[in-house]
Amino acid sequence: MREIILIGNPILRKKSQPVKKVDKYIERLVDEMKKILLKSEIPAVGLSAPQIGELLRVIIYREEDKIHTIINPKILKKEGKIVIEEGCLSIPGVYGDVERANKILVSGISLTGKKIEIEKEGLPAVIIQHEIDHLDGILFIDRVKDIKTLRVEEGYKIPEELLNKV
């Protein structure tokens, strides 16, 4: 099983390519992503394909003990604002407040290859926006207004990539 890529790896800053066809390769990728999410030592609610080294537009997120998949996700509509403290498997032990849309309408493709539209509000909307950001090479720390407000858990330190911003 692949490892989660950590901040500092240039893959996390690259744009992912759209999935052209949902095939066995994509099914295996999503299956592996789900296993990695469930086995994570850090409680996690979402994962994007770039975080395991695949520059493909695939995300998964957890909602009510179920893991959902969106392939080629695209935010069609945003409403309201919400600020939630976010963390990331690729930036372990570091947390920060991020303002995002409170409600979103997302289009994409399901794992069965069907076109889908999903409307989410609150935490699930935040998780999906966080994971879609990964597909565009954006990390949550890029959206933290004041990097000096980051909370760092004991045993972790601010990644080198951020040291010049603090």
Coordinates of C-alpha atoms in Angstrom, one line a residue:
M1 CA 0.0 0.0 0.0
R2 CA 1.2 3.5 -0.8
E3 CA 2.2 6.1 1.7
I4 CA 0.6 9.5 2.1
I5 CA 2.8 12.1 0.5
L6 CA 3.8 14.9 2.9
I7 CA 4.2 18.6 2.4
G8 CA 7.5 19.5 0.7
N9 CA 6.9 16.8 -2.0
P10 CA 6.3 18.7 -5.3
I11 CA 3.5 16.4 -6.3
L12 CA 1.2 18.2 -3.8
R13 CA 1.7 21.4 -5.7
K14 CA 0.8 20.1 -9.2
K15 CA -2.6 20.1 -10.9
S16 CA -4.3 16.8 -11.4
Q17 CA -5.6 15.6 -14.7
P18 CA -9.3 14.7 -15.3
V19 CA -10.2 11.0 -15.3
K20 CA -11.2 10.0 -18.9
K21 CA -12.9 6.8 -18.0
V22 CA -13.9 5.0 -14.8
D23 CA -12.2 1.6 -15.3
K24 CA -10.6 -1.1 -13.1
Y25 CA -7.5 1.1 -12.5
I26 CA -9.7 3.9 -11.0
E27 CA -11.7 1.4 -9.0
R28 CA -8.5 -0.1 -7.6
L29 CA -7.2 3.5 -6.9
V30 CA -10.3 4.4 -5.0
D31 CA -10.2 1.1 -3.1
E32 CA -6.6 1.8 -2.1
M33 CA -7.5 5.4 -1.1
K34 CA -10.3 4.1 1.2
K35 CA -8.0 1.6 2.9
I36 CA -5.4 4.3 3.5
L37 CA -8.0 6.6 4.9
L38 CA -9.3 4.0 7.2
K39 CA -5.9 2.9 8.4
S40 CA -4.6 6.4 9.0
E41 CA -3.1 6.9 12.5
I42 CA -4.5 10.4 12.4
P43 CA -8.3 10.6 12.3
A44 CA -9.1 11.6 8.7
V45 CA -12.3 12.5 6.9
G46 CA -11.0 12.9 3.3
L47 CA -8.3 12.0 0.9
S48 CA -7.4 13.1 -2.7
A49 CA -5.5 11.0 -5.3
P50 CA -2.5 13.4 -5.4
Q51 CA -1.9 12.7 -1.7
I52 CA -0.9 9.1 -2.6
G53 CA 1.0 10.2 -5.7
E54 CA -1.7 9.9 -8.4
L55 CA -2.3 13.2 -10.3
L56 CA -5.9 12.3 -11.1
R57 CA -9.0 14.2 -10.2
V58 CA -10.4 11.7 -7.6
I59 CA -11.4 12.4 -4.1
I60 CA -13.0 10.5 -1.3
Y61 CA -14.7 11.8 1.9
R62 CA -16.2 10.3 4.9
E63 CA -19.7 11.3 6.0
E64 CA -21.7 9.4 8.7
D65 CA -19.4 6.4 8.7
K66 CA -19.7 6.0 4.9
I67 CA -16.9 6.8 2.4
H68 CA -18.1 8.6 -0.8
T69 CA -16.2 9.0 -4.0
I70 CA -16.3 11.9 -6.5
I71 CA -14.4 11.7 -9.7
N72 CA -13.6 14.9 -11.7
P73 CA -15.4 17.0 -9.0
K74 CA -16.3 20.6 -9.9
I75 CA -17.9 23.1 -7.6
L76 CA -20.9 24.6 -9.5
K77 CA -22.2 26.9 -6.7
K78 CA -21.1 28.3 -3.4
E79 CA -23.2 29.9 -0.7
G80 CA -22.4 31.5 2.7
K81 CA -19.2 31.3 4.7
I82 CA -17.9 29.0 7.5
V83 CA -14.7 29.0 9.4
I84 CA -13.5 25.6 10.6
E85 CA -10.1 24.4 11.9
E86 CA -8.6 22.1 9.3
G87 CA -5.8 19.7 9.3
C88 CA -4.4 17.4 6.6
L89 CA -2.9 14.0 6.3
S90 CA -0.1 15.6 4.2
I91 CA 0.6 18.1 6.9
P92 CA 0.4 16.0 10.1
G93 CA 0.0 17.7 13.4
V94 CA -0.6 21.2 12.0
Y95 CA -4.1 22.8 12.1
G96 CA -5.5 26.2 11.2
D97 CA -8.7 28.1 10.7
V98 CA -9.9 28.3 7.1
E99 CA -12.8 30.2 5.7
R100 CA -14.8 28.3 3.0
A101 CA -18.2 28.3 1.5
N102 CA -20.8 26.8 3.9
K103 CA -22.9 25.3 1.2
I104 CA -21.8 23.9 -2.2
L105 CA -23.2 22.2 -5.2
V106 CA -20.7 19.8 -6.8
S107 CA -20.8 17.9 -10.0
G108 CA -18.7 14.9 -10.9
I109 CA -18.8 11.2 -11.7
S110 CA -19.6 8.4 -9.4
L111 CA -17.5 5.2 -9.1
T112 CA -20.1 3.5 -11.3
G113 CA -19.4 6.1 -14.0
K114 CA -22.7 8.0 -13.7
K115 CA -22.8 11.8 -13.6
I116 CA -23.7 13.1 -10.2
E117 CA -24.6 16.4 -8.5
I118 CA -24.3 16.7 -4.8
E119 CA -25.3 19.5 -2.5
K120 CA -23.5 19.6 0.9
E121 CA -23.6 22.0 3.8
G122 CA -21.3 22.5 6.8
L123 CA -18.5 20.0 7.5
P124 CA -19.0 17.8 4.5
A125 CA -18.9 20.9 2.2
V126 CA -15.7 21.9 3.9
I127 CA -14.1 18.5 3.4
I128 CA -15.0 18.4 -0.3
Q129 CA -13.6 21.9 -0.8
H130 CA -10.4 20.9 1.0
E131 CA -10.0 17.7 -1.2
I132 CA -10.8 19.6 -4.4
D133 CA -8.1 22.1 -3.5
H134 CA -5.6 19.2 -3.5
L135 CA -6.5 18.5 -7.1
D136 CA -5.3 22.0 -8.0
G137 CA -2.1 21.9 -5.9
I138 CA -3.6 24.1 -3.1
L139 CA -3.1 23.1 0.5
F140 CA -5.2 24.3 3.5
I141 CA -2.3 26.3 4.8
D142 CA -2.5 28.5 1.6
R143 CA -6.0 29.6 2.8
V144 CA -5.1 30.3 6.4
K145 CA -5.2 34.1 6.7
D146 CA -2.5 34.4 9.3
I147 CA 0.0 31.6 9.2
K148 CA 1.2 32.6 12.8
T149 CA -2.1 31.3 14.1
L150 CA -1.4 27.7 13.1
R151 CA -1.8 25.2 15.9
V152 CA 1.0 22.6 16.1
E153 CA 0.4 19.5 18.1
E154 CA 3.1 18.3 20.5
G155 CA 5.6 16.1 18.7
Y156 CA 5.2 17.9 15.4
K157 CA 6.7 21.1 14.0
I158 CA 5.9 23.6 11.3
P159 CA 7.0 22.2 7.9
E160 CA 10.0 23.9 6.3
E161 CA 7.8 25.1 3.4
L162 CA 6.0 27.3 5.9
L163 CA 9.0 28.6 7.9
N164 CA 9.7 31.5 5.5
K165 CA 6.0 32.6 5.9
V166 CA 6.0 32.7 9.7

